[in-house]
């Protein structure tokens, strides 16, 4: 297979393979279009160029009859994708925010494209799969986790709010497990990833290469399902199902303050620990995330939720907590963010409401103009 420099074109037709040192490596092997995120030192964190490259490749392959299915994975041993390039987002937020908003616009449009992709879209969710990594995997039609998988939406830790369709997925998890994950910014292993609906199948990591080889011979959706079925094993048990007695009782409260109070008074040590974790996160992020999840439950489609998430994400650019959270966790790494406000009780309903106002540059255009997102 020859390698042609340059990104895949945005037009339909055959997408040429990309060089092996590109940040997104694409090639066709048999009937399988393969996309590998290739920033292993950054755990394959997504930047704007990578999002555009993935979109271009998917558009080309969707119109290519020789490509029967698509597989996305990550280079290196650490994971599929650790999320978006939050250093770049923070730098943009410290300025006019336009670059971050443009990145999110294209990223969310890509998430929607993945969800409606007309061919089997297989994601190897091996290792770290966080934030934007969930966006390029969990909306696919075939989602594979391994014993090394760590899947989550950690946004509240950096003063942000779950996005990339995360509030759609978490709002539809069993009981209040998605609310627990969002407010604690916690991650889960393979068993809970399948339980919460973020993944479908468990395949040991040592068998992924053989599964990928089998997928190159899969000429239809049925053949893809058969190939995955041959390699899939019983998923290891997770923890969330056995914790539903306190998760559902506590997180069903109407406010973040009441959720924390219920967690502290429940009597389960894990519930008390969750209360401590929530109170360490950005109070604004916690309250906006809770409101976003409640609203997402009432929205009918992923597209409608992505429109809401775009409004929320753009609003975070003018919130001090995003810049401060990235500083504390990623830039200075002192793990001591100074949130403003720094207590849940100080975040008013009117402050939360402003995160759902129209985005400055308008909607994504994913739903009919007259629809309410």
Short mmCIF file of C-alpha atoms in Angstrom, two decimals:
data_model
loop_
_atom_site.label_atom_id
_atom_site.label_comp_id
_atom_site.label_asym_id
_atom_site.label_seq_id
_atom_site.Cartn_x
_atom_site.Cartn_y
_atom_site.Cartn_z
CA UNK A 1 0.00 0.00 0.00
CA UNK A 2 1.55 3.29 -1.10
CA UNK A 3 1.39 6.39 1.06
CA UNK A 4 0.42 9.76 -0.36
CA UNK A 5 1.28 12.91 1.60
CA UNK A 6 -1.50 15.25 2.65
CA UNK A 7 -4.86 14.99 4.33
CA UNK A 8 -7.76 13.18 2.73
CA UNK A 9 -9.97 15.38 0.55
CA UNK A 10 -13.38 16.48 1.71
CA UNK A 11 -15.09 15.30 -1.47
CA UNK A 12 -16.62 11.89 -1.96
CA UNK A 13 -14.56 9.16 -3.58
CA UNK A 14 -11.46 7.26 -2.57
CA UNK A 15 -9.40 8.91 0.18
CA UNK A 16 -5.67 8.45 -0.32
CA UNK A 17 -3.69 7.02 2.58
CA UNK A 18 -1.88 9.51 4.79
CA UNK A 19 1.78 9.36 5.84
CA UNK A 20 2.56 7.30 8.90
CA UNK A 21 3.79 10.35 10.84
CA UNK A 22 0.58 12.35 10.32
CA UNK A 23 -1.53 13.17 13.38
CA UNK A 24 -4.40 11.24 11.78
CA UNK A 25 -3.25 8.20 9.83
CA UNK A 26 -5.83 6.84 7.39
CA UNK A 27 -5.57 3.92 5.02
CA UNK A 28 -7.74 1.20 3.46
CA UNK A 29 -6.93 -2.43 4.26
CA UNK A 30 -9.12 -4.86 2.36
CA UNK A 31 -12.69 -3.67 2.88
CA UNK A 32 -11.80 -1.72 6.04
CA UNK A 33 -11.07 1.97 6.25
CA UNK A 34 -8.72 2.50 9.19
CA UNK A 35 -8.24 5.74 11.13
CA UNK A 36 -5.51 5.93 13.76
CA UNK A 37 -5.16 8.96 16.02
CA UNK A 38 -1.43 9.52 16.08
CA UNK A 39 -0.35 11.80 18.91
CA UNK A 40 0.74 9.09 21.38
CA UNK A 41 2.77 11.44 23.59
CA UNK A 42 -0.45 13.42 24.20
CA UNK A 43 -2.55 10.23 24.47
CA UNK A 44 -3.87 11.21 21.03
CA UNK A 45 -5.61 14.37 22.22
CA UNK A 46 -7.63 15.97 19.43
CA UNK A 47 -6.72 19.29 17.89
CA UNK A 48 -8.71 21.17 15.25
CA UNK A 49 -6.71 19.86 12.30
CA UNK A 50 -7.28 16.27 13.45
CA UNK A 51 -11.03 16.82 13.66
CA UNK A 52 -11.08 18.21 10.13
CA UNK A 53 -8.96 15.32 8.84
CA UNK A 54 -11.26 12.69 10.38
CA UNK A 55 -14.31 14.41 8.91
CA UNK A 56 -12.72 14.54 5.47
CA UNK A 57 -11.79 10.86 5.54
CA UNK A 58 -15.26 9.77 6.70
CA UNK A 59 -16.89 11.86 3.98
CA UNK A 60 -14.69 10.28 1.34
CA UNK A 61 -15.18 6.73 2.58
CA UNK A 62 -18.94 7.10 2.93
CA UNK A 63 -19.11 7.49 -0.85
CA UNK A 64 -16.56 4.76 -1.59
CA UNK A 65 -18.17 1.41 -2.33
CA UNK A 66 -14.90 -0.44 -1.73
CA UNK A 67 -14.96 0.56 1.94
CA UNK A 68 -17.45 -1.60 3.86
CA UNK A 69 -16.65 -0.45 7.39
CA UNK A 70 -14.46 1.97 9.35
CA UNK A 71 -12.25 1.31 12.38
CA UNK A 72 -10.82 4.02 14.63
CA UNK A 73 -8.08 3.39 17.18
CA UNK A 74 -5.21 5.22 18.86
CA UNK A 75 -1.44 4.98 18.47
CA UNK A 76 0.71 3.95 21.41
CA UNK A 77 -0.12 1.94 24.50
CA UNK A 78 -1.88 4.58 26.62
CA UNK A 79 -5.26 4.95 25.01
CA UNK A 80 -7.55 5.87 22.15
CA UNK A 81 -7.83 9.56 23.05
CA UNK A 82 -7.48 11.65 26.21
CA UNK A 83 -9.88 14.33 24.94
CA UNK A 84 -9.48 17.69 23.26
CA UNK A 85 -6.29 19.74 23.25
CA UNK A 86 -7.22 21.73 26.33
CA UNK A 87 -4.04 23.80 26.30
CA UNK A 88 -5.15 25.28 22.99
CA UNK A 89 -8.67 25.76 24.29
CA UNK A 90 -7.38 27.58 27.36
CA UNK A 91 -5.18 29.82 25.23
CA UNK A 92 -8.19 30.70 23.10
CA UNK A 93 -10.35 31.34 26.16
CA UNK A 94 -7.75 33.80 27.42
CA UNK A 95 -8.22 35.71 24.17
CA UNK A 96 -11.39 36.16 22.12
CA UNK A 97 -12.40 32.47 22.22
CA UNK A 98 -12.97 32.22 18.48
CA UNK A 99 -10.53 29.38 17.86
CA UNK A 100 -12.05 27.25 20.64
CA UNK A 101 -15.57 27.90 19.37
CA UNK A 102 -14.53 26.97 15.82
CA UNK A 103 -12.93 23.77 17.12
CA UNK A 104 -16.05 22.79 19.04
CA UNK A 105 -18.28 23.56 16.06
CA UNK A 106 -16.36 21.19 13.81
CA UNK A 107 -15.92 18.61 16.57
CA UNK A 108 -19.65 18.43 17.36
CA UNK A 109 -20.52 18.23 13.67
CA UNK A 110 -18.09 15.30 13.47
CA UNK A 111 -19.76 13.63 16.48
CA UNK A 112 -23.12 13.91 14.71
CA UNK A 113 -21.63 12.51 11.49
CA UNK A 114 -20.22 9.51 13.34
CA UNK A 115 -23.62 8.79 14.90
CA UNK A 116 -25.38 8.78 11.53
CA UNK A 117 -22.53 7.18 9.54
CA UNK A 118 -24.06 4.88 6.97
CA UNK A 119 -21.53 2.07 7.36
CA UNK A 120 -20.37 0.15 10.44
CA UNK A 121 -18.16 2.41 12.52
CA UNK A 122 -16.01 0.36 14.89
CA UNK A 123 -14.17 2.04 17.77
CA UNK A 124 -11.41 0.33 19.73
CA UNK A 125 -11.86 2.07 23.12
CA UNK A 126 -8.65 0.65 24.53
CA UNK A 127 -6.87 2.46 27.37
CA UNK A 128 -7.74 6.08 28.14
CA UNK A 129 -10.95 7.32 26.49
CA UNK A 130 -11.91 10.71 27.90
CA UNK A 131 -14.00 13.66 26.75
CA UNK A 132 -13.39 14.12 23.05
CA UNK A 133 -12.26 10.50 22.90
CA UNK A 134 -15.77 9.51 23.90
CA UNK A 135 -17.07 11.76 21.13
CA UNK A 136 -15.18 9.92 18.38
CA UNK A 137 -16.01 6.47 19.73
CA UNK A 138 -19.19 6.18 21.80
CA UNK A 139 -21.46 7.47 19.02
CA UNK A 140 -20.25 4.70 16.72
CA UNK A 141 -22.26 1.59 15.89
CA UNK A 142 -19.72 -0.93 17.27
CA UNK A 143 -17.88 0.12 20.45
CA UNK A 144 -15.23 -2.22 21.85
CA UNK A 145 -13.62 -1.92 25.29
CA UNK A 146 -10.78 -3.93 26.78
CA UNK A 147 -9.49 -4.74 30.26
CA UNK A 148 -7.39 -1.55 30.00
CA UNK A 149 -10.27 0.80 29.17
CA UNK A 150 -10.85 3.87 31.32
CA UNK A 151 -13.82 5.84 30.00
CA UNK A 152 -15.19 9.10 31.34
CA UNK A 153 -16.21 12.73 31.03
CA UNK A 154 -13.78 14.61 33.33
CA UNK A 155 -14.83 18.13 32.38
CA UNK A 156 -15.95 19.42 35.79
CA UNK A 157 -12.36 18.95 36.99
CA UNK A 158 -11.17 21.68 34.60
CA UNK A 159 -14.11 24.07 34.95
CA UNK A 160 -15.85 22.80 31.83
CA UNK A 161 -19.07 20.82 31.21
CA UNK A 162 -19.56 17.40 29.51
CA UNK A 163 -19.81 17.88 25.74
CA UNK A 164 -19.27 15.94 22.47
CA UNK A 165 -22.71 14.40 23.04
CA UNK A 166 -21.70 13.31 26.53
CA UNK A 167 -24.80 14.76 28.13
CA UNK A 168 -26.91 12.82 25.62
CA UNK A 169 -25.19 9.54 26.55
CA UNK A 170 -25.05 10.13 30.30
CA UNK A 171 -28.65 11.34 30.51
CA UNK A 172 -29.71 7.98 29.08
CA UNK A 173 -27.58 5.78 31.35
CA UNK A 174 -29.42 3.52 33.83
CA UNK A 175 -30.98 5.38 36.74
CA UNK A 176 -28.81 8.25 37.92
CA UNK A 177 -25.48 6.63 37.06
CA UNK A 178 -24.84 9.18 34.32
CA UNK A 179 -25.49 12.04 36.72
CA UNK A 180 -23.00 10.50 39.15
CA UNK A 181 -20.37 10.25 36.42
CA UNK A 182 -20.93 13.81 35.22
CA UNK A 183 -20.88 15.55 38.61
CA UNK A 184 -17.92 13.60 39.99
CA UNK A 185 -16.10 13.78 36.62
CA UNK A 186 -15.34 10.13 37.27
CA UNK A 187 -14.16 7.41 34.92
CA UNK A 188 -15.28 3.80 34.63
CA UNK A 189 -13.78 0.52 33.54
CA UNK A 190 -15.02 -1.80 30.80
CA UNK A 191 -17.88 -3.35 32.80
CA UNK A 192 -19.43 -0.02 33.70
CA UNK A 193 -18.76 1.41 30.24
CA UNK A 194 -20.98 -1.33 28.82
CA UNK A 195 -23.51 -1.02 31.68
CA UNK A 196 -23.97 2.72 31.15
CA UNK A 197 -24.30 2.41 27.38
CA UNK A 198 -20.95 3.94 26.46
CA UNK A 199 -19.72 0.69 24.90
CA UNK A 200 -21.08 -2.58 23.50
CA UNK A 201 -18.48 -5.34 23.53
CA UNK A 202 -15.50 -6.54 25.56
CA UNK A 203 -12.46 -7.90 23.72
CA UNK A 204 -9.13 -8.54 25.49
CA UNK A 205 -6.50 -6.07 24.30
CA UNK A 206 -4.22 -8.86 23.11
CA UNK A 207 -6.90 -9.87 20.57
CA UNK A 208 -7.52 -6.44 19.04
CA UNK A 209 -4.98 -6.91 16.26
CA UNK A 210 -6.60 -10.18 15.23
CA UNK A 211 -10.05 -8.58 15.32
CA UNK A 212 -8.81 -5.72 13.15
CA UNK A 213 -7.45 -8.26 10.67
CA UNK A 214 -10.82 -10.05 10.62
CA UNK A 215 -12.58 -6.76 9.96
CA UNK A 216 -10.51 -6.21 6.80
CA UNK A 217 -12.39 -9.19 5.34
CA UNK A 218 -15.85 -8.05 6.48
CA UNK A 219 -17.85 -6.99 3.44
CA UNK A 220 -21.09 -6.01 5.21
CA UNK A 221 -22.59 -4.97 8.53
CA UNK A 222 -23.52 -8.60 9.16
CA UNK A 223 -19.92 -9.70 8.55
CA UNK A 224 -18.69 -7.01 10.96
CA UNK A 225 -21.09 -8.24 13.63
CA UNK A 226 -19.97 -11.83 13.04
CA UNK A 227 -16.30 -10.87 13.32
CA UNK A 228 -16.80 -8.96 16.57
CA UNK A 229 -18.90 -11.82 17.94
CA UNK A 230 -16.06 -14.28 17.39
CA UNK A 231 -13.68 -12.22 19.54
CA UNK A 232 -15.99 -10.75 22.16
CA UNK A 233 -15.97 -12.21 25.67
CA UNK A 234 -18.08 -11.71 28.78
CA UNK A 235 -17.40 -8.25 30.11
CA UNK A 236 -15.91 -8.10 33.65
CA UNK A 237 -18.34 -6.93 36.31
CA UNK A 238 -18.38 -3.24 37.12
CA UNK A 239 -19.34 -1.32 40.25
CA UNK A 240 -22.21 0.96 39.31
CA UNK A 241 -25.02 -1.61 39.18
CA UNK A 242 -24.30 -2.60 42.77
CA UNK A 243 -24.25 1.06 43.85
CA UNK A 244 -27.60 2.01 42.39
CA UNK A 245 -29.20 1.92 45.87
CA UNK A 246 -27.37 5.10 46.88
CA UNK A 247 -26.71 6.61 43.46
CA UNK A 248 -30.38 6.70 42.45
CA UNK A 249 -31.57 7.83 45.88
CA UNK A 250 -29.07 10.69 46.12
CA UNK A 251 -28.74 11.97 42.58
CA UNK A 252 -32.49 12.15 41.97
CA UNK A 253 -32.57 15.38 44.02
CA UNK A 254 -33.47 18.57 42.18
CA UNK A 255 -30.43 20.63 43.13
CA UNK A 256 -26.72 20.06 43.43
CA UNK A 257 -26.79 21.18 47.06
CA UNK A 258 -29.44 18.61 47.90
CA UNK A 259 -27.53 15.90 46.05
CA UNK A 260 -24.45 16.60 48.19
CA UNK A 261 -26.56 16.65 51.36
CA UNK A 262 -28.13 13.30 50.49
CA UNK A 263 -24.74 11.78 49.68
CA UNK A 264 -23.36 12.89 53.05
CA UNK A 265 -26.34 11.63 55.05
CA UNK A 266 -26.90 8.35 53.22
CA UNK A 267 -24.49 6.31 55.33
CA UNK A 268 -22.63 4.59 52.49
CA UNK A 269 -18.92 5.44 52.55
CA UNK A 270 -18.82 5.60 48.76
CA UNK A 271 -21.66 8.11 48.81
CA UNK A 272 -19.79 10.30 51.30
CA UNK A 273 -16.68 10.05 49.15
CA UNK A 274 -18.69 11.15 46.10
CA UNK A 275 -19.87 14.23 48.02
CA UNK A 276 -16.26 15.18 48.73
CA UNK A 277 -15.35 14.75 45.07
CA UNK A 278 -18.25 16.89 43.84
CA UNK A 279 -17.35 19.68 46.24
CA UNK A 280 -13.79 19.70 44.87
CA UNK A 281 -15.02 20.41 41.32
CA UNK A 282 -15.97 23.75 39.84
CA UNK A 283 -19.29 24.66 41.50
CA UNK A 284 -20.40 26.39 38.31
CA UNK A 285 -19.53 23.34 36.21
CA UNK A 286 -21.38 21.03 38.59
CA UNK A 287 -24.56 23.11 38.49
CA UNK A 288 -24.45 23.70 34.73
CA UNK A 289 -23.75 19.99 34.10
CA UNK A 290 -26.75 19.01 36.23
CA UNK A 291 -28.98 21.45 34.34
CA UNK A 292 -27.62 20.23 30.99
CA UNK A 293 -28.34 16.60 31.88
CA UNK A 294 -31.88 17.43 32.98
CA UNK A 295 -32.51 19.31 29.74
CA UNK A 296 -30.85 16.59 27.64
CA UNK A 297 -33.28 14.00 29.01
CA UNK A 298 -36.11 16.00 27.43
CA UNK A 299 -34.41 16.49 24.07
CA UNK A 300 -35.29 13.88 21.43
CA UNK A 301 -32.04 13.46 19.49
CA UNK A 302 -28.28 13.62 19.74
CA UNK A 303 -28.34 16.52 17.28
CA UNK A 304 -30.59 18.58 19.55
CA UNK A 305 -28.33 17.86 22.53
CA UNK A 306 -25.21 18.82 20.56
CA UNK A 307 -26.84 22.15 19.74
CA UNK A 308 -27.38 22.69 23.47
CA UNK A 309 -23.84 21.63 24.29
CA UNK A 310 -22.45 24.09 21.76
CA UNK A 311 -24.27 26.94 23.46
CA UNK A 312 -22.98 25.82 26.87
CA UNK A 313 -19.40 25.33 25.67
CA UNK A 314 -19.26 28.78 24.08
CA UNK A 315 -20.55 30.30 27.31
CA UNK A 316 -17.74 28.66 29.31
CA UNK A 317 -15.25 30.75 27.34
CA UNK A 318 -16.29 33.77 29.37
CA UNK A 319 -16.28 31.87 32.65
CA UNK A 320 -13.11 32.18 34.77
CA UNK A 321 -13.28 28.55 35.85
CA UNK A 322 -12.26 27.08 32.48
CA UNK A 323 -9.01 29.06 32.32
CA UNK A 324 -8.34 28.42 36.02
CA UNK A 325 -9.15 24.72 35.88
CA UNK A 326 -6.81 24.05 32.96
CA UNK A 327 -4.12 26.10 34.71
CA UNK A 328 -4.38 24.06 37.89
CA UNK A 329 -4.63 20.63 36.26
CA UNK A 330 -2.51 20.94 33.13
CA UNK A 331 -0.36 24.09 33.01
CA UNK A 332 0.95 24.59 36.56
CA UNK A 333 -0.26 21.19 37.80
CA UNK A 334 -0.66 22.42 41.36
CA UNK A 335 -4.10 20.72 41.52
CA UNK A 336 -5.34 23.67 43.55
CA UNK A 337 -7.89 25.55 41.43
CA UNK A 338 -9.42 28.76 42.77
CA UNK A 339 -13.00 28.53 41.59
CA UNK A 340 -15.14 31.65 41.27
CA UNK A 341 -17.62 31.30 42.90
CA UNK A 342 -16.10 28.63 45.12
CA UNK A 343 -19.28 27.23 46.71
CA UNK A 344 -22.36 25.62 45.18
CA UNK A 345 -24.69 27.90 47.12
CA UNK A 346 -23.09 30.94 45.49
CA UNK A 347 -23.94 29.80 41.94
CA UNK A 348 -27.37 31.29 41.25
CA UNK A 349 -30.03 29.94 38.92
CA UNK A 350 -29.68 33.05 36.77
CA UNK A 351 -25.94 32.42 36.46
CA UNK A 352 -26.61 28.86 35.31
CA UNK A 353 -29.28 30.01 32.83
CA UNK A 354 -26.86 32.23 30.94
CA UNK A 355 -24.90 29.15 29.82
CA UNK A 356 -27.89 28.10 27.72
CA UNK A 357 -28.20 31.36 25.80
CA UNK A 358 -27.67 31.39 22.04
CA UNK A 359 -24.07 30.98 20.86
CA UNK A 360 -22.53 34.19 19.50
CA UNK A 361 -21.99 32.73 16.03
CA UNK A 362 -25.34 30.95 15.85
CA UNK A 363 -26.38 27.29 16.00
CA UNK A 364 -24.62 24.30 14.47
CA UNK A 365 -27.47 23.81 12.01
CA UNK A 366 -28.05 20.17 13.01
CA UNK A 367 -31.80 20.57 13.60
CA UNK A 368 -34.62 22.36 11.83
CA UNK A 369 -34.60 26.09 12.43
CA UNK A 370 -38.02 25.95 14.07
CA UNK A 371 -37.05 23.12 16.44
CA UNK A 372 -36.24 23.89 20.03
CA UNK A 373 -32.89 22.54 21.23
#
